[in-house]
Amino acid sequence: MKFPVPHDVKAKTIPGTEGWERMYPYQYQFVTDDPTRNQYEKEMFWFYDGLHYPEPLYPFDTIWDEAWYLALSQYNNRIFMVPPVRGVDHRMINGYVYISPVPVKNPEEIGSRVPHFMERAGHYYKNWDELEKKWKVKMEATIRELEQLEIPKLADMEDIKVVTDAIGESKGFHLLKNYDDLINLGIKCWQYHFEFLNLGYAAYVFFLDFVQKLFPSIPAQRVTQMISGIDVIMYQPDEELKKLAKKAIELGVDNAVCFSQEWTEVEAALKKLPKGVEWLTSLNLSREPWFNVSTGTGWFHHDRSWNDAMNIPLNGIQTYIQKVKAGVNIERPMEQVRAERDRITAEYRGLIEKEEDRKQFDELLGCAKTVFPYVENHLFYVEHWFHSVFWNKMREVAAILVEHGIIKDVEDVWLLRRDEIKQALWDVVTAWATGVTPRGTQTWPKEVEWRKGVMQKFKEWSPPPAIGTAPEVIQEPFTIVLWGVTNSSLADWAAVAEVKDPSTVKEFKGFAGSPGIVEGKARVCRTVEDIRQLQEGEILVAPTTSPSWAPAFAKIKACVTDVGGVMSHAAIVCREYGMPAVVGTGHATKIIQTGMMIRVDGSTGAITVAR
Amino acid sequence: MAMASGSGTAAAAQGGAPQLCWFEEVRKEDVALVGGKCSSLGELISAGVRVPPGFALTTHGYARFMRDAGVSGEIPGMLEGCGHDDLEQLESASKAIREMIEEHSFAWELEDAVAEYYRKLSVRCMVPAVPVAVRSSATAEDLPGASFAGQQDTYLWIRGVDDLLLHARRCISSLFTARAIAYRIRMGFPHEEVALSVGFQKMANSYTAGVMFTLNPGNGDRSVIAIDSNFGFGESVVSGEVTPDHFVVNKVALDILERTICSKEITYTVDPKTQKSVKIETPFERQSVQSLIDEEIVELARMGKAIEKHYGRPMDIEWAVDKDLPAGGNIFILQARPETVWSEKREKEAAVAGKASSAMDFILSSLLTGKKVS
């Protein structure tokens, strides 16, 4: 399969963005002035990581890309010594991230890595539950450290305590140091993120692979169903909303909770009621940590948490109050899910003809079930809880930059790279210490304005799904599970790029995420704020969903997403609720408009639009 | 033989060697008595599967006929010296034997017994002189590994005792086609030991019919059921005269995974004047219409799953949707036999697990193999 040469794609600079490269780390560039590196880049296969980055990256947000570039690669290549793969290399064009799994080419080297892998990965698989417990302790300590991290303001005169306690350090120094600490905590958190993830995915993907070898026609969703019904904490935020809905009814404050869609108004009203205060106390208990759940994936600065956008959980609580009062059962149908899981597993197992295969099936299923909670739970700790706190800490840093005239608005900070922020802070702190004006007050506002324009142009550009040379074999487990890179997906990517006029498309396909066929009215929700408009029985069409979207699933009868595989949030939740889902369609939100009648076949992945 | 007492089989008259019996009186163990096809129909009925009713001329009935017609005695002489590759000689011997069989009538007691069974069948179906399919049911046929399938004939839409008897003789004579004789010589199978049963089964007045495999015939995947269907009688599907609609259903969850709707140019239906099966060109506007509705596909798959479960192995099934009957009770199984191709292949294949024993070993070997991309 032929894809464009990366350097040719990059050479066609969007007019007005010349010099955009300085917004990102220099090692992310495809180069032409280094023949060896240029040759390597041409020979490798680079695919656009649309799963994580539906939009171009802001310079600051590149931090998590760098974090996982390091963490995933080091665990594969230097810690667990996964025999045939090294890490995943990264590049960027116009703010869009391209990634490339790097193989170990020398067969002898692969062989010499095998015993190390068996020992190292074996240790984790063998002691999974115990090591995972340790992981939780480390992770929670890291988050606590983050929460307690102070971003000090620079006072005209330092506090007298600096003198009386003989501290010997200024707030200026603390600001510089704590900014470093903030960044380092973020990178550390991502070190932990991958401690279990590669191995977890490997166990998971090869179980899938094994079952698909036994039953070539088995839909991947049926395999994932065999591991469903295991309690994972990603459901907890939604469970808290249900609890609060029931509590409101129990205390008789349900009408007060429902009287407005504005959280500030509801809160004010509740404060005047004795029972309302009691309910608010329960709410505050739920908020930490559960309302740190992000309204997006948590990867971007603009993904605010429920705590930042209380109207969203309020809307969820209101939906559940109405359901409970109408006599509807709002509990997740766990018993049914588990009964169906056990039936499906037993029936497929019964169809396996060879004793060795049955034994292997049991082994791999057991292993997949062991790793599954981690594969799901790490998301809440890292992408939601940690990130939500982190973005707000960064806003405190930004407020200082605003105060000292480096940027005009707190939200401008994302247009600077993290090392540029460090430099700007030095500028601010030394100028503050000296009693002069920071140089950056003249340079940064102009640069930020220009970068805003560049970002806008980047957003209008469509990144080709793949560039470079497609390999014959992909062994890196992440590439397979997360991005589903296969021959047919490459062909699909090529097709996605070819859809010129979305208003004429009548039929298109995605991954079969959750079985069943449903027809109904579509509701396109681009952000979680839009789920308020959902009417009972509509079909949700969204770019992607995340745990903060959970209340939407209580209203809809099917779900369609642009991005995601059979293990994506939408697919998992729909399977639990027993409603159809088609995920990873690439462009459903472009083709479908609110109000259209659509047919969703979650068994085949087909979407039909009535035009 | 699981005998239903007092059902008036010819057994009573013949002192334990029944010449006729109802399908529901036999089970799969009764191959020696009624052949593979009829015994499997009896077995299906006992498993609670809807099968069009009917009866069988047993191998005793066959032996009686062959004896009466004098055929048994003469055949060895007529075939003496025939080699399996001597086509000319085989053809002429076959012609002589078949004429002898077809021209000879049954003993009058047997004719009477067939008439009586046929009358009862017509009463059961509430159709005067009910149309039946007359099929041969060979004792060596339909067994796993011994594919005689298709070497004997099936006659559709037969009405009236005389026609039933005539076609029963044609079924019997089809045992002696040149091809069948050559086959037996090659396999070293003595002609005297050949035994045949003939089934008389109510014609399903099929709106749609076809075949179903309780595995994927393309790759042997046992987790799916594959269904081929066309309008009219299943003849067009079995013979390969049309490219039928093709459906793949997940066996465990019963979702329809694939639907391929083809342009089906031919339909076998019944001619209202002659009451015979005829091949017609399907009206153009109907050719590309899905020949089974989704509910029927799922119901059929459910039946296929039950049949497979009863037999404990993948099955090859013929079915029909009867247009005279209301939805919910209108899907019939016409015959079911063990699938042989993949079942034999599977036994020889290595386990998917390969040499791996623990999950860790499997993960390692999978990592080393990787995934083919192009």
Coordinates of N, CA and C in Angstrom, one line a residue, chain B residues 147-305:
Chain B
S147 N -19.6 -40.4 1.1 CA -20.5 -39.5 0.5 C -21.1 -40.1 -0.8
F148 N -22.2 -40.8 -0.6 CA -22.9 -41.3 -1.8 C -24.0 -40.2 -2.2
A149 N -24.0 -39.2 -1.4 CA -25.0 -38.2 -1.5 C -25.2 -37.8 -3.0
G150 N -26.5 -37.7 -3.4 CA -26.8 -37.2 -4.7 C -26.7 -38.3 -5.8
Q151 N -26.4 -39.5 -5.4 CA -26.3 -40.5 -6.4 C -27.6 -41.2 -6.6
Q152 N -28.6 -40.9 -5.7 CA -29.9 -41.4 -6.0 C -30.8 -40.2 -6.2
D153 N -32.0 -40.5 -6.7 CA -32.9 -39.4 -7.1 C -33.9 -38.9 -6.1
T154 N -34.4 -37.7 -6.4 CA -35.6 -37.2 -5.7 C -36.6 -36.7 -6.7
Y155 N -37.9 -37.0 -6.5 CA -38.9 -36.6 -7.4 C -39.9 -35.8 -6.6
L156 N -40.2 -34.6 -7.1 CA -41.0 -33.6 -6.4 C -42.4 -33.6 -6.9
W157 N -43.3 -33.2 -6.0 CA -44.7 -32.9 -6.4 C -45.4 -34.1 -7.0
I158 N -45.3 -35.2 -6.4 CA -45.9 -36.4 -6.9 C -47.2 -36.6 -6.2
R159 N -48.3 -37.0 -6.9 CA -49.6 -37.2 -6.3 C -50.2 -38.5 -6.8
G160 N -51.0 -39.1 -6.0 CA -51.7 -40.4 -6.4 C -50.8 -41.6 -6.2
V161 N -51.5 -42.7 -5.7 CA -50.8 -43.9 -5.4 C -49.9 -44.4 -6.5
D162 N -50.5 -44.5 -7.7 CA -49.8 -45.0 -8.8 C -48.5 -44.3 -9.1
D163 N -48.6 -43.0 -9.0 CA -47.4 -42.2 -9.3 C -46.3 -42.4 -8.1
L164 N -46.8 -42.5 -6.9 CA -45.9 -42.7 -5.8 C -45.2 -44.0 -6.1
L165 N -45.9 -45.1 -6.5 CA -45.2 -46.4 -6.7 C -44.2 -46.3 -7.8
L166 N -44.7 -45.6 -8.9 CA -43.8 -45.5 -10.1 C -42.5 -44.8 -9.7
H167 N -42.6 -43.7 -8.9 CA -41.4 -43.0 -8.6 C -40.5 -43.7 -7.5
A168 N -41.2 -44.5 -6.7 CA -40.5 -45.4 -5.8 C -39.6 -46.3 -6.6
R169 N -40.1 -46.9 -7.7 CA -39.3 -47.8 -8.5 C -38.2 -47.1 -9.2
R170 N -38.5 -45.8 -9.6 CA -37.4 -45.1 -10.2 C -36.3 -44.8 -9.2
C171 N -36.7 -44.5 -8.0 CA -35.6 -44.3 -7.0 C -34.8 -45.6 -6.9
I172 N -35.5 -46.7 -6.8 CA -34.8 -48.0 -6.7 C -33.8 -48.2 -7.9
S173 N -34.4 -47.9 -9.0 CA -33.6 -48.2 -10.2 C -32.3 -47.3 -10.3
S174 N -32.5 -46.1 -9.7 CA -31.3 -45.2 -9.7 C -30.1 -45.7 -8.9
L175 N -30.3 -46.8 -8.2 CA -29.2 -47.4 -7.5 C -28.3 -48.1 -8.5
F176 N -28.8 -48.3 -9.7 CA -28.1 -49.0 -10.7 C -27.7 -48.2 -11.9
T177 N -27.5 -46.9 -11.7 CA -26.9 -46.1 -12.8 C -25.5 -46.6 -13.0
A178 N -25.0 -46.4 -14.2 CA -23.6 -46.9 -14.5 C -22.6 -46.3 -13.5
R179 N -22.9 -45.0 -13.1 CA -22.0 -44.4 -12.2 C -22.0 -45.1 -10.8
A180 N -23.2 -45.4 -10.4 CA -23.3 -46.0 -9.0 C -22.7 -47.4 -9.0
I181 N -22.9 -48.1 -10.1 CA -22.3 -49.5 -10.2 C -20.8 -49.4 -10.2
A182 N -20.3 -48.4 -11.0 CA -18.8 -48.3 -11.1 C -18.3 -47.9 -9.7
Y183 N -19.0 -47.1 -9.1 CA -18.5 -46.6 -7.7 C -18.4 -47.8 -6.8
R184 N -19.4 -48.7 -6.8 CA -19.4 -49.8 -5.9 C -18.3 -50.8 -6.2
I185 N -18.1 -51.0 -7.5 CA -17.1 -51.9 -7.9 C -15.7 -51.4 -7.4
R186 N -15.5 -50.1 -7.7 CA -14.3 -49.5 -7.2 C -14.0 -49.6 -5.7
M187 N -15.1 -49.4 -5.0 CA -15.0 -49.4 -3.5 C -15.1 -50.8 -3.0
G188 N -15.3 -51.8 -3.8 CA -15.4 -53.2 -3.4 C -16.7 -53.4 -2.6
F189 N -17.7 -52.7 -2.9 CA -19.0 -52.8 -2.2 C -19.9 -53.8 -2.9
P190 N -20.3 -54.9 -2.3 CA -21.1 -55.9 -3.1 C -22.5 -55.4 -3.4
H191 N -22.9 -55.6 -4.7 CA -24.3 -55.1 -5.1 C -25.4 -55.7 -4.3
E192 N -25.2 -56.9 -3.9 CA -26.3 -57.6 -3.2 C -26.6 -57.0 -1.8
E193 N -25.5 -56.3 -1.3 CA -25.7 -55.8 0.0 C -26.2 -54.4 0.0
V194 N -26.4 -53.8 -1.2 CA -27.0 -52.5 -1.3 C -28.4 -52.6 -0.8
A195 N -28.8 -51.7 0.0 CA -30.2 -51.7 0.5 C -30.7 -50.3 0.4
L196 N -32.0 -50.1 0.0 CA -32.5 -48.8 -0.1 C -33.8 -48.6 0.6
S197 N -34.1 -47.5 1.0 CA -35.4 -47.2 1.5 C -35.9 -46.0 0.7
V198 N -37.2 -45.9 0.6 CA -37.8 -44.7 -0.2 C -38.7 -43.9 0.8
G199 N -38.5 -42.6 0.8 CA -39.3 -41.8 1.7 C -40.4 -41.1 0.8
F200 N -41.6 -41.0 1.4 CA -42.7 -40.2 0.8 C -43.0 -39.1 1.8
Q201 N -42.6 -37.9 1.4 CA -42.8 -36.8 2.4 C -43.7 -35.7 1.8
K202 N -44.5 -35.2 2.6 CA -45.4 -34.1 2.2 C -44.6 -33.0 1.6
M203 N -45.0 -32.5 0.4 CA -44.2 -31.4 -0.2 C -44.5 -30.2 0.6
A204 N -43.4 -29.6 1.0 CA -43.6 -28.2 1.6 C -43.9 -27.3 0.5
N205 N -45.0 -26.5 0.6 CA -45.4 -25.6 -0.5 C -44.5 -24.4 -0.3
S206 N -43.3 -24.5 -0.7 CA -42.4 -23.5 -0.2 C -42.4 -22.2 -0.9
Y207 N -42.4 -21.1 -0.1 CA -42.4 -19.8 -0.6 C -40.9 -19.5 -0.9
T208 N -40.1 -19.9 0.1 CA -38.6 -19.8 0.0 C -38.0 -21.0 0.6
A209 N -36.9 -21.4 0.0 CA -36.2 -22.6 0.6 C -34.7 -22.6 0.3
G210 N -34.0 -23.5 0.9 CA -32.6 -23.5 0.7 C -31.9 -24.4 1.6
V211 N -30.6 -24.1 1.8 CA -29.8 -25.0 2.7 C -29.1 -24.1 3.8
M212 N -28.7 -24.8 4.8 CA -28.1 -24.2 5.9 C -27.0 -25.1 6.5
F213 N -25.8 -24.5 6.7 CA -24.7 -25.2 7.4 C -24.6 -24.6 8.8
T214 N -24.4 -25.5 9.7 CA -24.2 -25.0 11.1 C -22.7 -24.7 11.3
L215 N -22.0 -24.3 10.3 CA -20.7 -23.7 10.4 C -20.5 -22.9 9.1
N216 N -19.3 -22.2 9.1 CA -19.1 -21.4 7.9 C -18.4 -22.3 6.9
P217 N -19.1 -22.6 5.7 CA -18.5 -23.6 4.8 C -17.2 -23.0 4.2
G218 N -17.0 -21.7 4.3 CA -15.8 -21.0 3.7 C -14.6 -21.2 4.5
N219 N -14.7 -21.2 5.9 CA -13.5 -21.3 6.7 C -13.7 -22.3 7.9
G220 N -14.8 -23.0 7.9 CA -15.0 -24.0 9.0 C -15.3 -23.4 10.3
D221 N -15.5 -22.1 10.4 CA -15.8 -21.4 11.7 C -17.1 -22.0 12.3
R222 N -17.0 -22.6 13.5 CA -18.2 -23.2 14.1 C -19.1 -22.2 14.8
S223 N -18.7 -21.0 14.9 CA -19.5 -20.0 15.7 C -20.5 -19.4 14.8
V224 N -20.7 -19.8 13.6 CA -21.7 -19.2 12.8 C -22.6 -20.2 12.0
I225 N -23.7 -19.7 11.6 CA -24.6 -20.6 10.7 C -24.7 -19.9 9.4
A226 N -24.5 -20.6 8.3 CA -24.6 -20.0 7.0 C -25.8 -20.5 6.3
I227 N -26.6 -19.6 5.7 CA -27.9 -19.9 5.1 C -27.9 -19.4 3.6
D228 N -28.2 -20.3 2.7 CA -28.4 -19.9 1.3 C -29.9 -20.1 1.0
S229 N -30.5 -19.1 0.4 CA -31.9 -19.2 0.1 C -32.3 -18.6 -1.2
N230 N -33.4 -19.1 -1.8 CA -34.1 -18.5 -2.9 C -35.6 -18.8 -2.8
F231 N -36.3 -18.0 -3.6 CA -37.7 -18.2 -3.6 C -38.1 -19.6 -4.2
G232 N -39.2 -20.1 -3.9 CA -39.7 -21.3 -4.5 C -39.0 -22.5 -3.8
F233 N -39.0 -23.7 -4.5 CA -38.4 -24.9 -3.9 C -36.9 -24.8 -3.8
G234 N -36.3 -25.6 -2.9 CA -34.9 -25.5 -2.7 C -34.1 -26.0 -3.8
E235 N -34.7 -26.7 -4.8 CA -34.0 -27.3 -6.0 C -33.0 -26.3 -6.6
S236 N -33.4 -25.0 -6.8 CA -32.6 -24.1 -7.5 C -31.3 -23.8 -6.7
V237 N -31.4 -23.9 -5.3 CA -30.2 -23.7 -4.5 C -29.3 -24.9 -4.5
V238 N -30.0 -26.1 -4.3 CA -29.2 -27.3 -4.2 C -28.4 -27.6 -5.5
S239 N -29.1 -27.3 -6.6 CA -28.5 -27.7 -7.9 C -27.5 -26.6 -8.3
G240 N -27.5 -25.5 -7.7 CA -26.5 -24.4 -8.1 C -27.0 -23.7 -9.3
E241 N -28.3 -23.7 -9.6 CA -28.7 -23.0 -10.8 C -28.8 -21.5 -10.6
V242 N -28.9 -21.1 -9.4 CA -28.9 -19.6 -9.1 C -27.8 -19.3 -8.1
T243 N -27.4 -18.1 -8.0 CA -26.5 -17.7 -6.9 C -27.5 -17.2 -5.8
P244 N -27.7 -18.0 -4.8 CA -28.7 -17.6 -3.8 C -28.3 -16.5 -2.9
D245 N -29.3 -16.0 -2.2 CA -29.0 -15.0 -1.1 C -28.2 -15.8 0.0
H246 N -27.3 -15.0 0.6 CA -26.4 -15.7 1.6 C -26.5 -14.9 2.9
F247 N -26.7 -15.6 3.9 CA -26.8 -15.0 5.2 C -25.8 -15.7 6.2
V248 N -25.1 -14.9 7.0 CA -24.3 -15.5 8.1 C -24.8 -15.0 9.4
V249 N -25.1 -16.0 10.3 CA -25.7 -15.6 11.6 C -24.7 -16.1 12.7
N250 N -24.5 -15.3 13.6 CA -23.7 -15.7 14.8 C -24.5 -16.7 15.6
K251 N -23.9 -17.8 15.8 CA -24.6 -19.0 16.4 C -24.9 -18.7 17.9
V252 N -24.0 -18.0 18.5 CA -24.2 -17.9 20.0 C -25.2 -16.8 20.3
A253 N -25.0 -15.6 19.6 CA -25.9 -14.5 19.9 C -27.1 -14.4 19.0
L254 N -27.1 -15.1 17.9 CA -28.1 -15.1 16.8 C -28.3 -13.7 16.2
D255 N -27.2 -12.9 16.0 CA -27.3 -11.7 15.2 C -26.9 -12.1 13.8
I256 N -27.5 -11.4 12.9 CA -27.1 -11.6 11.4 C -25.9 -10.8 11.1
L257 N -24.8 -11.5 10.8 CA -23.5 -10.8 10.6 C -23.4 -10.3 9.2
E258 N -23.9 -11.1 8.2 CA -23.7 -10.8 6.8 C -25.0 -11.0 6.1
R259 N -25.3 -10.2 5.1 CA -26.5 -10.4 4.3 C -26.0 -10.1 2.8
T260 N -26.0 -11.1 2.0 CA -25.7 -10.8 0.6 C -26.9 -11.2 -0.3
I261 N -27.5 -10.1 -0.8 CA -28.7 -10.3 -1.6 C -28.3 -10.4 -3.1
C262 N -28.6 -11.6 -3.7 CA -28.1 -11.7 -5.1 C -29.3 -11.6 -6.1
S263 N -29.0 -11.5 -7.3 CA -30.0 -11.4 -8.4 C -30.3 -12.9 -8.7
K264 N -31.5 -13.3 -8.3 CA -31.9 -14.7 -8.4 C -32.9 -14.9 -9.6
E265 N -32.4 -15.4 -10.7 CA -33.1 -15.3 -12.0 C -34.2 -16.4 -12.1
I266 N -34.0 -17.5 -11.3 CA -34.8 -18.7 -11.5 C -35.6 -19.1 -10.3
T267 N -36.8 -19.5 -10.4 CA -37.6 -20.0 -9.3 C -38.2 -21.4 -9.7
Y268 N -38.1 -22.3 -8.8 CA -38.9 -23.6 -9.0 C -40.2 -23.4 -8.2
T269 N -41.3 -23.6 -9.0 CA -42.6 -23.5 -8.3 C -43.5 -24.6 -8.8
V270 N -44.8 -24.5 -8.4 CA -45.7 -25.6 -8.9 C -46.6 -25.0 -10.0
D271 N -46.7 -25.7 -11.1 CA -47.6 -25.3 -12.1 C -49.0 -25.6 -11.7
P272 N -49.8 -24.5 -11.6 CA -51.2 -24.7 -11.1 C -52.0 -25.6 -12.0
K273 N -51.7 -25.7 -13.3 CA -52.5 -26.6 -14.1 C -52.1 -28.1 -14.0
T274 N -50.8 -28.3 -14.1 CA -50.4 -29.7 -14.1 C -50.1 -30.2 -12.7
Q275 N -50.0 -29.2 -11.7 CA -49.6 -29.6 -10.4 C -48.3 -30.3 -10.3
K276 N -47.4 -29.8 -11.2 CA -46.0 -30.4 -11.2 C -45.1 -29.2 -10.9
S277 N -43.9 -29.6 -10.5 CA -42.8 -28.6 -10.3 C -42.3 -28.1 -11.6
V278 N -42.2 -26.8 -11.7 CA -41.7 -26.2 -12.9 C -40.7 -25.2 -12.6
K279 N -39.8 -25.0 -13.6 CA -38.7 -23.9 -13.4 C -39.2 -22.7 -14.2
I280 N -39.3 -21.6 -13.5 CA -39.7 -20.4 -14.2 C -38.7 -19.3 -14.0
E281 N -38.7 -18.3 -14.9 CA -37.9 -17.1 -14.7 C -38.5 -16.2 -13.7
T282 N -37.7 -15.8 -12.7 CA -38.3 -15.0 -11.6 C -38.6 -13.6 -12.2
P283 N -39.8 -13.1 -11.9 CA -40.1 -11.7 -12.4 C -39.0 -10.8 -12.0
F284 N -38.6 -9.9 -12.9 CA -37.4 -9.1 -12.7 C -37.4 -8.3 -11.4
E285 N -38.6 -7.7 -11.1 CA -38.6 -6.8 -9.9 C -38.5 -7.6 -8.6
R286 N -38.6 -8.9 -8.7 CA -38.5 -9.8 -7.6 C -37.1 -10.4 -7.4
Q287 N -36.3 -10.4 -8.5 CA -35.0 -11.1 -8.4 C -34.1 -10.6 -7.3
S288 N -34.0 -9.3 -7.1 CA -33.1 -8.9 -6.1 C -33.7 -8.6 -4.7
V289 N -34.9 -9.1 -4.5 CA -35.6 -8.9 -3.2 C -35.0 -10.0 -2.3
Q290 N -34.8 -9.6 -1.0 CA -34.3 -10.5 0.0 C -35.3 -11.7 0.2
S291 N -34.9 -12.9 0.0 CA -35.8 -14.0 -0.1 C -36.2 -14.6 1.3
L292 N -35.6 -14.1 2.4 CA -36.0 -14.5 3.7 C -36.0 -13.2 4.5
I293 N -37.0 -13.1 5.4 CA -37.0 -11.9 6.2 C -36.2 -12.1 7.4
D294 N -35.7 -11.1 8.1 CA -34.8 -11.2 9.2 C -35.3 -12.2 10.3
E295 N -36.5 -12.1 10.6 CA -37.1 -12.9 11.7 C -37.0 -14.4 11.3
E296 N -37.2 -14.7 10.0 CA -37.1 -16.1 9.5 C -35.7 -16.5 9.6
I297 N -34.7 -15.6 9.2 CA -33.3 -16.0 9.3 C -32.9 -16.4 10.7
V298 N -33.4 -15.6 11.6 CA -33.0 -15.9 13.0 C -33.7 -17.2 13.5
E299 N -35.0 -17.4 13.2 CA -35.7 -18.6 13.6 C -35.0 -19.8 13.0
L300 N -34.6 -19.7 11.7 CA -34.0 -20.8 11.0 C -32.7 -21.2 11.7
A301 N -31.9 -20.1 12.1 CA -30.6 -20.3 12.7 C -30.9 -21.0 14.1
R302 N -31.9 -20.6 14.8 CA -32.2 -21.2 16.1 C -32.5 -22.7 15.9
M303 N -33.2 -23.0 14.8 CA -33.5 -24.4 14.6 C -32.2 -25.2 14.2
G304 N -31.4 -24.5 13.4 CA -30.1 -25.2 13.1 C -29.3 -25.4 14.3
K305 N -29.3 -24.5 15.2 CA -28.5 -24.6 16.4 C -29.0 -25.8 17.3

